[in-house]
Amino acid sequence: MTSPTPSTQAVFSQNCPSFPTNGVRSHQRASMDREYIDIGYARVSTLTEAQTSSIENQEERLKKHGCVDFYSDRLSGSDFTRPGLLSAASRAIELAKSGHKVRFVVTTPDRIGRDAVEWISLVGRLEKEDVEVHALDHGRITISTPGDKLMWQLLSATYEFLLALTREKIRTAAEKRRTE
């Protein structure tokens, strides 16, 4: 596990700046009578992943859930400076600071990312700003109690481990092709 990068820490500092909304799509205006404003985030990083869990498929699930805005990236989950992720988190924090009840919604927890320290840092920062984190396949994600934090640390470390295994398989296959 690595420590949070300075750029990630800067993004989620007390005076969270606004980020460009490249990759944002809105399908409806937030209704004032809704209990929560749901901000959706989708990510794919590989061609195989794009075929099985495309941005469009994730956004469709987020739309059915009721997300008002969608942010997306086609980048590795190990990079926590992804423009869509930063924009989605910044928008959620901005709405929460203005008094709205906000949820940051993903289809599965690994869409947030695959670096355990950065994952916990992001979820913790969102919680600190009164933004609930919600995964459609798992429900609410919270690290507000020691037990919750341990469970999600283990899960995020597992995502990081699986990413490392995938990279090792790719590297081994490439080396094998070079020697053939």
Short mmCIF file of N, CA and C in Angstrom, two decimals:
data_model
loop_
_atom_site.label_atom_id
_atom_site.label_comp_id
_atom_site.label_asym_id
_atom_site.label_seq_id
_atom_site.Cartn_x
_atom_site.Cartn_y
_atom_site.Cartn_z
N MET A 1 0.84 -1.18 0.00
CA MET A 1 0.00 0.00 0.00
C MET A 1 0.88 1.24 0.00
N THR A 2 0.39 2.26 -0.65
CA THR A 2 1.14 3.50 -0.74
C THR A 2 0.43 4.58 0.05
N SER A 3 1.15 5.65 0.35
CA SER A 3 0.52 6.76 1.06
C SER A 3 -0.19 7.64 0.05
N PRO A 4 -1.19 8.42 0.53
CA PRO A 4 -1.92 9.27 -0.41
C PRO A 4 -0.98 10.23 -1.12
N THR A 5 -1.23 10.46 -2.39
CA THR A 5 -0.40 11.38 -3.15
C THR A 5 -0.73 12.82 -2.76
N PRO A 6 0.25 13.71 -2.83
CA PRO A 6 -0.03 15.10 -2.48
C PRO A 6 -1.18 15.69 -3.29
N SER A 7 -1.29 15.31 -4.57
CA SER A 7 -2.36 15.87 -5.39
C SER A 7 -3.73 15.45 -4.88
N THR A 8 -3.86 14.22 -4.40
CA THR A 8 -5.14 13.78 -3.85
C THR A 8 -5.44 14.53 -2.57
N GLN A 9 -4.43 14.69 -1.71
CA GLN A 9 -4.65 15.42 -0.48
C GLN A 9 -5.05 16.85 -0.77
N ALA A 10 -4.43 17.46 -1.77
CA ALA A 10 -4.76 18.84 -2.12
C ALA A 10 -6.20 18.94 -2.62
N VAL A 11 -6.62 17.95 -3.38
CA VAL A 11 -7.97 17.96 -3.93
C VAL A 11 -9.00 17.95 -2.82
N PHE A 12 -8.75 17.21 -1.79
CA PHE A 12 -9.72 17.06 -0.72
C PHE A 12 -9.34 17.87 0.51
N SER A 13 -8.68 18.99 0.30
CA SER A 13 -8.34 19.88 1.41
C SER A 13 -9.60 20.62 1.84
N GLN A 14 -9.51 21.36 2.92
CA GLN A 14 -10.67 22.07 3.45
C GLN A 14 -11.34 22.93 2.39
N ASN A 15 -10.58 23.62 1.59
CA ASN A 15 -11.15 24.48 0.55
C ASN A 15 -11.13 23.73 -0.77
N CYS A 16 -11.96 22.73 -0.85
CA CYS A 16 -12.00 21.86 -2.03
C CYS A 16 -12.34 22.67 -3.27
N PRO A 17 -11.41 22.74 -4.24
CA PRO A 17 -11.67 23.53 -5.43
C PRO A 17 -12.66 22.84 -6.35
N SER A 18 -13.21 23.60 -7.24
CA SER A 18 -14.08 23.03 -8.27
C SER A 18 -13.20 22.52 -9.40
N PHE A 19 -13.60 21.43 -10.01
CA PHE A 19 -12.85 20.85 -11.11
C PHE A 19 -13.68 20.93 -12.36
N PRO A 20 -13.02 20.92 -13.52
CA PRO A 20 -13.78 20.94 -14.76
C PRO A 20 -14.70 19.73 -14.83
N THR A 21 -15.82 19.89 -15.45
CA THR A 21 -16.80 18.82 -15.48
C THR A 21 -16.74 18.04 -16.79
N ASN A 22 -15.55 17.82 -17.31
CA ASN A 22 -15.40 16.97 -18.49
C ASN A 22 -15.90 15.58 -18.12
N GLY A 23 -16.69 14.99 -18.98
CA GLY A 23 -17.18 13.65 -18.72
C GLY A 23 -18.44 13.63 -17.87
N VAL A 24 -19.02 14.79 -17.52
CA VAL A 24 -20.24 14.79 -16.73
C VAL A 24 -21.44 14.78 -17.67
N ARG A 25 -22.42 14.00 -17.29
CA ARG A 25 -23.67 13.96 -18.04
C ARG A 25 -24.81 14.10 -17.04
N SER A 26 -25.75 14.95 -17.32
CA SER A 26 -26.94 15.09 -16.49
C SER A 26 -28.13 14.56 -17.25
N HIS A 27 -29.00 13.84 -16.57
CA HIS A 27 -30.21 13.39 -17.25
C HIS A 27 -31.45 14.02 -16.65
N GLN A 28 -31.31 14.69 -15.52
CA GLN A 28 -32.46 15.38 -14.93
C GLN A 28 -31.95 16.43 -13.95
N ARG A 29 -32.80 17.33 -13.60
CA ARG A 29 -32.48 18.32 -12.58
C ARG A 29 -32.79 17.70 -11.22
N ALA A 30 -32.00 18.10 -10.22
CA ALA A 30 -32.25 17.61 -8.87
C ALA A 30 -33.59 18.14 -8.39
N SER A 31 -34.42 17.27 -7.91
CA SER A 31 -35.72 17.67 -7.40
C SER A 31 -35.59 18.11 -5.95
N MET A 32 -36.22 19.20 -5.59
CA MET A 32 -36.12 19.71 -4.22
C MET A 32 -36.80 18.78 -3.23
N ASP A 33 -37.74 17.93 -3.68
CA ASP A 33 -38.43 17.06 -2.75
C ASP A 33 -37.71 15.71 -2.56
N ARG A 34 -36.64 15.48 -3.27
CA ARG A 34 -35.85 14.25 -3.09
C ARG A 34 -35.10 14.34 -1.78
N GLU A 35 -34.99 13.21 -1.09
CA GLU A 35 -34.24 13.22 0.17
C GLU A 35 -32.75 13.42 -0.09
N TYR A 36 -32.22 12.76 -1.11
CA TYR A 36 -30.79 12.84 -1.43
C TYR A 36 -30.59 13.31 -2.87
N ILE A 37 -29.47 13.97 -3.09
CA ILE A 37 -28.99 14.21 -4.45
C ILE A 37 -27.92 13.16 -4.67
N ASP A 38 -28.10 12.31 -5.66
CA ASP A 38 -27.17 11.23 -5.94
C ASP A 38 -26.26 11.62 -7.10
N ILE A 39 -24.97 11.59 -6.86
CA ILE A 39 -23.94 11.86 -7.87
C ILE A 39 -23.32 10.53 -8.24
N GLY A 40 -23.40 10.14 -9.50
CA GLY A 40 -22.90 8.84 -9.94
C GLY A 40 -21.50 8.93 -10.52
N TYR A 41 -20.74 7.88 -10.28
CA TYR A 41 -19.39 7.78 -10.85
C TYR A 41 -19.21 6.39 -11.45
N ALA A 42 -18.69 6.35 -12.68
CA ALA A 42 -18.44 5.10 -13.39
C ALA A 42 -17.00 5.08 -13.89
N ARG A 43 -16.40 3.88 -13.93
CA ARG A 43 -15.02 3.77 -14.40
C ARG A 43 -14.79 2.42 -15.04
N VAL A 44 -14.04 2.43 -16.14
CA VAL A 44 -13.46 1.23 -16.73
C VAL A 44 -12.01 1.55 -17.05
N SER A 45 -11.16 0.52 -17.07
CA SER A 45 -9.76 0.80 -17.33
C SER A 45 -9.14 -0.05 -18.43
N THR A 46 -9.79 -1.14 -18.80
CA THR A 46 -9.22 -2.02 -19.83
C THR A 46 -10.27 -2.33 -20.89
N LEU A 47 -9.83 -2.79 -22.03
CA LEU A 47 -10.75 -3.16 -23.10
C LEU A 47 -11.67 -4.28 -22.65
N THR A 48 -11.13 -5.28 -21.95
CA THR A 48 -11.94 -6.39 -21.46
C THR A 48 -12.99 -5.88 -20.48
N GLU A 49 -12.56 -5.02 -19.57
CA GLU A 49 -13.49 -4.47 -18.59
C GLU A 49 -14.55 -3.63 -19.28
N ALA A 50 -14.16 -2.88 -20.30
CA ALA A 50 -15.12 -2.05 -21.03
C ALA A 50 -16.19 -2.89 -21.71
N GLN A 51 -15.82 -4.10 -22.13
CA GLN A 51 -16.79 -4.98 -22.79
C GLN A 51 -17.76 -5.59 -21.79
N THR A 52 -17.32 -5.87 -20.57
CA THR A 52 -18.18 -6.52 -19.59
C THR A 52 -18.88 -5.54 -18.66
N SER A 53 -18.32 -4.39 -18.45
CA SER A 53 -18.90 -3.42 -17.52
C SER A 53 -18.72 -2.02 -18.08
N SER A 54 -19.29 -1.75 -19.22
CA SER A 54 -19.06 -0.50 -19.92
C SER A 54 -19.54 0.69 -19.10
N ILE A 55 -18.97 1.85 -19.43
CA ILE A 55 -19.40 3.10 -18.82
C ILE A 55 -20.91 3.25 -19.00
N GLU A 56 -21.39 2.96 -20.19
CA GLU A 56 -22.81 3.12 -20.48
C GLU A 56 -23.66 2.20 -19.60
N ASN A 57 -23.23 0.93 -19.43
CA ASN A 57 -23.98 0.00 -18.56
C ASN A 57 -24.00 0.49 -17.12
N GLN A 58 -22.86 0.98 -16.64
CA GLN A 58 -22.79 1.50 -15.28
C GLN A 58 -23.70 2.72 -15.14
N GLU A 59 -23.63 3.63 -16.13
CA GLU A 59 -24.47 4.83 -16.07
C GLU A 59 -25.95 4.49 -16.12
N GLU A 60 -26.32 3.47 -16.88
CA GLU A 60 -27.73 3.06 -16.93
C GLU A 60 -28.19 2.60 -15.54
N ARG A 61 -27.36 1.82 -14.87
CA ARG A 61 -27.71 1.37 -13.51
C ARG A 61 -27.79 2.56 -12.56
N LEU A 62 -26.85 3.51 -12.70
CA LEU A 62 -26.86 4.70 -11.84
C LEU A 62 -28.10 5.55 -12.11
N LYS A 63 -28.48 5.65 -13.38
CA LYS A 63 -29.68 6.42 -13.75
C LYS A 63 -30.93 5.78 -13.14
N LYS A 64 -31.04 4.46 -13.24
CA LYS A 64 -32.17 3.75 -12.65
C LYS A 64 -32.23 3.97 -11.15
N HIS A 65 -31.07 4.10 -10.53
CA HIS A 65 -31.01 4.35 -9.08
C HIS A 65 -31.49 5.77 -8.75
N GLY A 66 -31.33 6.69 -9.70
CA GLY A 66 -31.79 8.06 -9.47
C GLY A 66 -30.69 9.10 -9.45
N CYS A 67 -29.51 8.76 -9.93
CA CYS A 67 -28.42 9.74 -9.96
C CYS A 67 -28.77 10.89 -10.90
N VAL A 68 -28.44 12.10 -10.47
CA VAL A 68 -28.76 13.27 -11.27
C VAL A 68 -27.61 13.66 -12.19
N ASP A 69 -26.39 13.35 -11.81
CA ASP A 69 -25.21 13.63 -12.64
C ASP A 69 -24.35 12.38 -12.68
N PHE A 70 -23.65 12.19 -13.82
CA PHE A 70 -22.74 11.07 -13.98
C PHE A 70 -21.37 11.60 -14.34
N TYR A 71 -20.37 11.09 -13.69
CA TYR A 71 -18.98 11.40 -14.01
C TYR A 71 -18.32 10.08 -14.35
N SER A 72 -17.36 10.10 -15.27
CA SER A 72 -16.75 8.83 -15.65
C SER A 72 -15.30 9.00 -16.05
N ASP A 73 -14.59 7.90 -15.99
CA ASP A 73 -13.19 7.83 -16.42
C ASP A 73 -12.96 6.51 -17.12
N ARG A 74 -12.05 6.53 -18.07
CA ARG A 74 -11.56 5.32 -18.72
C ARG A 74 -10.07 5.21 -18.40
N LEU A 75 -9.80 5.09 -17.10
CA LEU A 75 -8.42 5.08 -16.59
C LEU A 75 -8.28 4.05 -15.48
N SER A 76 -7.05 3.73 -15.17
CA SER A 76 -6.75 2.74 -14.13
C SER A 76 -7.30 3.15 -12.77
N GLY A 77 -7.76 2.15 -12.04
CA GLY A 77 -8.26 2.38 -10.68
C GLY A 77 -7.16 2.66 -9.68
N SER A 78 -5.91 2.51 -10.09
CA SER A 78 -4.80 2.81 -9.16
C SER A 78 -4.46 4.29 -9.16
N ASP A 79 -4.99 5.04 -10.12
CA ASP A 79 -4.73 6.48 -10.22
C ASP A 79 -5.89 7.25 -9.59
N PHE A 80 -5.64 7.89 -8.47
CA PHE A 80 -6.70 8.62 -7.78
C PHE A 80 -6.74 10.09 -8.16
N THR A 81 -6.07 10.46 -9.25
CA THR A 81 -6.16 11.83 -9.75
C THR A 81 -6.97 11.85 -11.05
N ARG A 82 -7.85 10.86 -11.20
CA ARG A 82 -8.70 10.78 -12.39
C ARG A 82 -9.66 11.98 -12.42
N PRO A 83 -9.76 12.65 -13.58
CA PRO A 83 -10.60 13.85 -13.67
C PRO A 83 -12.06 13.62 -13.29
N GLY A 84 -12.64 12.52 -13.74
CA GLY A 84 -14.05 12.25 -13.42
C GLY A 84 -14.25 12.01 -11.93
N LEU A 85 -13.34 11.26 -11.31
CA LEU A 85 -13.43 10.99 -9.88
C LEU A 85 -13.32 12.28 -9.08
N LEU A 86 -12.34 13.11 -9.43
CA LEU A 86 -12.14 14.36 -8.72
C LEU A 86 -13.34 15.30 -8.90
N SER A 87 -13.87 15.34 -10.11
CA SER A 87 -15.04 16.18 -10.38
C SER A 87 -16.27 15.70 -9.61
N ALA A 88 -16.49 14.40 -9.61
CA ALA A 88 -17.65 13.84 -8.91
C ALA A 88 -17.55 14.09 -7.40
N ALA A 89 -16.38 13.84 -6.84
CA ALA A 89 -16.18 14.06 -5.40
C ALA A 89 -16.32 15.54 -5.06
N SER A 90 -15.73 16.40 -5.88
CA SER A 90 -15.83 17.84 -5.63
C SER A 90 -17.28 18.32 -5.71
N ARG A 91 -18.03 17.82 -6.70
CA ARG A 91 -19.43 18.22 -6.84
C ARG A 91 -20.24 17.75 -5.64
N ALA A 92 -20.01 16.52 -5.19
CA ALA A 92 -20.73 16.00 -4.03
C ALA A 92 -20.43 16.83 -2.79
N ILE A 93 -19.16 17.17 -2.58
CA ILE A 93 -18.78 17.99 -1.42
C ILE A 93 -19.39 19.38 -1.52
N GLU A 94 -19.35 19.95 -2.71
CA GLU A 94 -19.94 21.28 -2.93
C GLU A 94 -21.42 21.29 -2.58
N LEU A 95 -22.16 20.28 -3.03
CA LEU A 95 -23.59 20.20 -2.73
C LEU A 95 -23.83 19.99 -1.24
N ALA A 96 -23.01 19.15 -0.60
CA ALA A 96 -23.17 18.91 0.84
C ALA A 96 -22.90 20.19 1.64
N LYS A 97 -21.87 20.93 1.24
CA LYS A 97 -21.56 22.19 1.93
C LYS A 97 -22.67 23.22 1.77
N SER A 98 -23.45 23.11 0.71
CA SER A 98 -24.55 24.05 0.50
C SER A 98 -25.84 23.58 1.19
N GLY A 99 -25.74 22.52 1.99
CA GLY A 99 -26.86 22.08 2.80
C GLY A 99 -27.67 20.92 2.27
N HIS A 100 -27.30 20.35 1.15
CA HIS A 100 -28.04 19.22 0.59
C HIS A 100 -27.56 17.90 1.20
N LYS A 101 -28.46 16.91 1.23
CA LYS A 101 -28.07 15.55 1.59
C LYS A 101 -27.61 14.89 0.30
N VAL A 102 -26.36 14.41 0.28
CA VAL A 102 -25.74 13.95 -0.96
C VAL A 102 -25.20 12.54 -0.78
N ARG A 103 -25.34 11.75 -1.85
CA ARG A 103 -24.71 10.42 -1.92
C ARG A 103 -23.81 10.38 -3.14
N PHE A 104 -22.63 9.83 -2.95
CA PHE A 104 -21.67 9.53 -4.02
C PHE A 104 -21.92 8.07 -4.34
N VAL A 105 -22.40 7.77 -5.56
CA VAL A 105 -22.88 6.43 -5.89
C VAL A 105 -22.03 5.79 -6.98
N VAL A 106 -21.64 4.54 -6.75
CA VAL A 106 -20.93 3.72 -7.74
C VAL A 106 -21.66 2.38 -7.85
N THR A 107 -21.39 1.64 -8.91
CA THR A 107 -22.04 0.33 -9.04
C THR A 107 -21.41 -0.68 -8.08
N THR A 108 -20.09 -0.68 -8.00
CA THR A 108 -19.36 -1.55 -7.07
C THR A 108 -18.23 -0.75 -6.42
N PRO A 109 -17.80 -1.13 -5.22
CA PRO A 109 -16.75 -0.35 -4.53
C PRO A 109 -15.45 -0.21 -5.31
N ASP A 110 -15.09 -1.20 -6.11
CA ASP A 110 -13.82 -1.11 -6.83
C ASP A 110 -13.83 -0.07 -7.95
N ARG A 111 -15.01 0.46 -8.30
CA ARG A 111 -15.07 1.55 -9.29
C ARG A 111 -14.42 2.81 -8.72
N ILE A 112 -14.45 2.96 -7.39
CA ILE A 112 -13.79 4.12 -6.76
C ILE A 112 -12.29 4.04 -7.00
N GLY A 113 -11.73 2.85 -6.87
CA GLY A 113 -10.31 2.69 -7.11
C GLY A 113 -9.75 1.44 -6.48
N ARG A 114 -8.46 1.22 -6.75
CA ARG A 114 -7.83 -0.02 -6.31
C ARG A 114 -6.55 0.21 -5.52
N ASP A 115 -6.44 1.33 -4.86
CA ASP A 115 -5.33 1.59 -3.96
C ASP A 115 -5.94 1.76 -2.57
N ALA A 116 -5.60 0.84 -1.65
CA ALA A 116 -6.28 0.79 -0.36
C ALA A 116 -6.17 2.09 0.43
N VAL A 117 -4.99 2.67 0.49
CA VAL A 117 -4.81 3.90 1.28
C VAL A 117 -5.59 5.04 0.66
N GLU A 118 -5.50 5.20 -0.65
CA GLU A 118 -6.23 6.27 -1.33
C GLU A 118 -7.74 6.06 -1.22
N TRP A 119 -8.18 4.81 -1.32
CA TRP A 119 -9.60 4.47 -1.24
C TRP A 119 -10.17 4.90 0.11
N ILE A 120 -9.49 4.51 1.19
CA ILE A 120 -9.93 4.87 2.54
C ILE A 120 -9.88 6.39 2.72
N SER A 121 -8.84 7.02 2.17
CA SER A 121 -8.70 8.48 2.27
C SER A 121 -9.88 9.18 1.60
N LEU A 122 -10.25 8.75 0.40
CA LEU A 122 -11.36 9.37 -0.33
C LEU A 122 -12.68 9.16 0.40
N VAL A 123 -12.97 7.92 0.78
CA VAL A 123 -14.23 7.63 1.47
C VAL A 123 -14.29 8.41 2.79
N GLY A 124 -13.17 8.45 3.50
CA GLY A 124 -13.12 9.21 4.76
C GLY A 124 -13.37 10.69 4.55
N ARG A 125 -12.79 11.25 3.49
CA ARG A 125 -12.98 12.67 3.20
C ARG A 125 -14.43 12.96 2.85
N LEU A 126 -15.05 12.10 2.05
CA LEU A 126 -16.46 12.29 1.70
C LEU A 126 -17.34 12.20 2.94
N GLU A 127 -17.08 11.21 3.80
CA GLU A 127 -17.84 11.09 5.05
C GLU A 127 -17.68 12.33 5.92
N LYS A 128 -16.44 12.83 6.01
CA LYS A 128 -16.16 14.02 6.83
C LYS A 128 -16.97 15.21 6.34
N GLU A 129 -17.23 15.26 5.05
CA GLU A 129 -18.00 16.36 4.45
C GLU A 129 -19.49 16.04 4.38
N ASP A 130 -19.93 15.01 5.10
CA ASP A 130 -21.34 14.61 5.16
C ASP A 130 -21.88 14.12 3.82
N VAL A 131 -21.03 13.49 3.03
CA VAL A 131 -21.45 12.85 1.78
C VAL A 131 -21.46 11.34 2.04
N GLU A 132 -22.62 10.71 1.87
CA GLU A 132 -22.70 9.26 2.01
C GLU A 132 -22.11 8.61 0.77
N VAL A 133 -21.43 7.50 0.94
CA VAL A 133 -20.89 6.74 -0.19
C VAL A 133 -21.74 5.47 -0.29
N HIS A 134 -22.20 5.20 -1.51
CA HIS A 134 -23.14 4.09 -1.71
C HIS A 134 -22.72 3.30 -2.94
N ALA A 135 -22.63 1.98 -2.80
CA ALA A 135 -22.36 1.09 -3.94
C ALA A 135 -23.63 0.29 -4.21
N LEU A 136 -24.11 0.32 -5.44
CA LEU A 136 -25.37 -0.35 -5.76
C LEU A 136 -25.35 -1.83 -5.40
N ASP A 137 -24.19 -2.49 -5.56
CA ASP A 137 -24.10 -3.92 -5.26
C ASP A 137 -23.84 -4.23 -3.79
N HIS A 138 -23.57 -3.20 -2.97
CA HIS A 138 -23.19 -3.45 -1.58
C HIS A 138 -23.94 -2.59 -0.56
N GLY A 139 -24.61 -1.54 -1.00
CA GLY A 139 -25.28 -0.65 -0.07
C GLY A 139 -24.35 0.45 0.41
N ARG A 140 -24.68 1.02 1.55
CA ARG A 140 -23.91 2.15 2.06
C ARG A 140 -22.52 1.69 2.48
N ILE A 141 -21.54 2.51 2.14
CA ILE A 141 -20.16 2.26 2.54
C ILE A 141 -19.82 3.29 3.60
N THR A 142 -19.46 2.83 4.76
CA THR A 142 -19.09 3.75 5.83
C THR A 142 -17.83 3.26 6.51
N ILE A 143 -17.02 4.19 6.95
CA ILE A 143 -15.83 3.84 7.74
C ILE A 143 -15.89 4.60 9.07
N SER A 144 -17.12 4.90 9.51
CA SER A 144 -17.30 5.71 10.72
C SER A 144 -17.08 4.95 12.02
N THR A 145 -17.11 3.61 11.98
CA THR A 145 -16.82 2.83 13.18
C THR A 145 -15.54 2.02 12.93
N PRO A 146 -14.84 1.61 13.98
CA PRO A 146 -13.63 0.81 13.78
C PRO A 146 -13.88 -0.48 12.99
N GLY A 147 -15.00 -1.15 13.25
CA GLY A 147 -15.32 -2.38 12.53
C GLY A 147 -15.57 -2.14 11.05
N ASP A 148 -16.33 -1.07 10.75
CA ASP A 148 -16.59 -0.71 9.35
C ASP A 148 -15.28 -0.38 8.63
N LYS A 149 -14.45 0.40 9.31
CA LYS A 149 -13.19 0.81 8.69
C LYS A 149 -12.32 -0.42 8.40
N LEU A 150 -12.26 -1.36 9.34
CA LEU A 150 -11.47 -2.58 9.13
C LEU A 150 -12.00 -3.37 7.94
N MET A 151 -13.32 -3.53 7.87
CA MET A 151 -13.90 -4.30 6.77
C MET A 151 -13.54 -3.68 5.42
N TRP A 152 -13.69 -2.36 5.29
CA TRP A 152 -13.42 -1.71 4.01
C TRP A 152 -11.92 -1.61 3.73
N GLN A 153 -11.10 -1.54 4.79
CA GLN A 153 -9.65 -1.58 4.56
C GLN A 153 -9.26 -2.94 3.96
N LEU A 154 -9.83 -4.00 4.51
CA LEU A 154 -9.55 -5.34 3.97
C LEU A 154 -10.05 -5.47 2.54
N LEU A 155 -11.26 -4.98 2.28
CA LEU A 155 -11.81 -5.08 0.93
C LEU A 155 -10.98 -4.26 -0.06
N SER A 156 -10.63 -3.04 0.31
CA SER A 156 -9.85 -2.20 -0.61
C SER A 156 -8.45 -2.77 -0.81
N ALA A 157 -7.88 -3.37 0.24
CA ALA A 157 -6.58 -4.03 0.08
C ALA A 157 -6.71 -5.23 -0.86
N THR A 158 -7.84 -5.93 -0.80
CA THR A 158 -8.09 -7.05 -1.71
C THR A 158 -8.16 -6.56 -3.15
N TYR A 159 -8.85 -5.43 -3.40
CA TYR A 159 -8.90 -4.86 -4.75
C TYR A 159 -7.49 -4.52 -5.24
N GLU A 160 -6.69 -3.95 -4.35
CA GLU A 160 -5.32 -3.60 -4.71
C GLU A 160 -4.50 -4.86 -5.04
N PHE A 161 -4.69 -5.91 -4.24
CA PHE A 161 -4.00 -7.17 -4.45
C PHE A 161 -4.39 -7.78 -5.80
N LEU A 162 -5.69 -7.78 -6.11
CA LEU A 162 -6.15 -8.34 -7.39
C LEU A 162 -5.59 -7.56 -8.57
N LEU A 163 -5.48 -6.25 -8.43
CA LEU A 163 -4.87 -5.43 -9.49
C LEU A 163 -3.41 -5.83 -9.68
N ALA A 164 -2.69 -6.03 -8.58
CA ALA A 164 -1.28 -6.44 -8.67
C ALA A 164 -1.15 -7.80 -9.35
N LEU A 165 -2.05 -8.73 -9.03
CA LEU A 165 -2.03 -10.05 -9.68
C LEU A 165 -2.28 -9.93 -11.18
N THR A 166 -3.24 -9.10 -11.55
CA THR A 166 -3.54 -8.89 -12.97
C THR A 166 -2.33 -8.33 -13.70
N ARG A 167 -1.69 -7.34 -13.10
CA ARG A 167 -0.50 -6.76 -13.72
C ARG A 167 0.61 -7.79 -13.85
N GLU A 168 0.77 -8.64 -12.85
CA GLU A 168 1.79 -9.70 -12.90
C GLU A 168 1.49 -10.68 -14.04
N LYS A 169 0.23 -11.07 -14.20
CA LYS A 169 -0.15 -11.97 -15.28
C LYS A 169 0.14 -11.35 -16.64
N ILE A 170 -0.17 -10.08 -16.79
CA ILE A 170 0.08 -9.38 -18.06
C ILE A 170 1.57 -9.32 -18.34
N ARG A 171 2.35 -8.99 -17.31
CA ARG A 171 3.80 -8.90 -17.49
C ARG A 171 4.39 -10.27 -17.84
N THR A 172 3.95 -11.33 -17.18
CA THR A 172 4.43 -12.68 -17.44
C THR A 172 4.07 -13.10 -18.87
N ALA A 173 2.83 -12.82 -19.29
CA ALA A 173 2.41 -13.18 -20.64
C ALA A 173 3.23 -12.42 -21.70
N ALA A 174 3.52 -11.14 -21.44
CA ALA A 174 4.32 -10.36 -22.39
C ALA A 174 5.74 -10.90 -22.47
N GLU A 175 6.32 -11.27 -21.33
CA GLU A 175 7.67 -11.84 -21.33
C GLU A 175 7.69 -13.16 -22.07
N LYS A 176 6.66 -13.98 -21.90
CA LYS A 176 6.57 -15.27 -22.56
C LYS A 176 6.49 -15.07 -24.07
N ARG A 177 5.69 -14.10 -24.53
CA ARG A 177 5.58 -13.83 -25.97
C ARG A 177 6.91 -13.36 -26.54
N ARG A 178 7.67 -12.58 -25.79
CA ARG A 178 8.97 -12.09 -26.28
C ARG A 178 9.98 -13.22 -26.45
N THR A 179 9.90 -14.23 -25.58
CA THR A 179 10.86 -15.33 -25.65
C THR A 179 10.46 -16.38 -26.67
N GLU A 180 9.25 -16.33 -27.16
CA GLU A 180 8.80 -17.34 -28.14
C GLU A 180 9.22 -16.99 -29.54
#
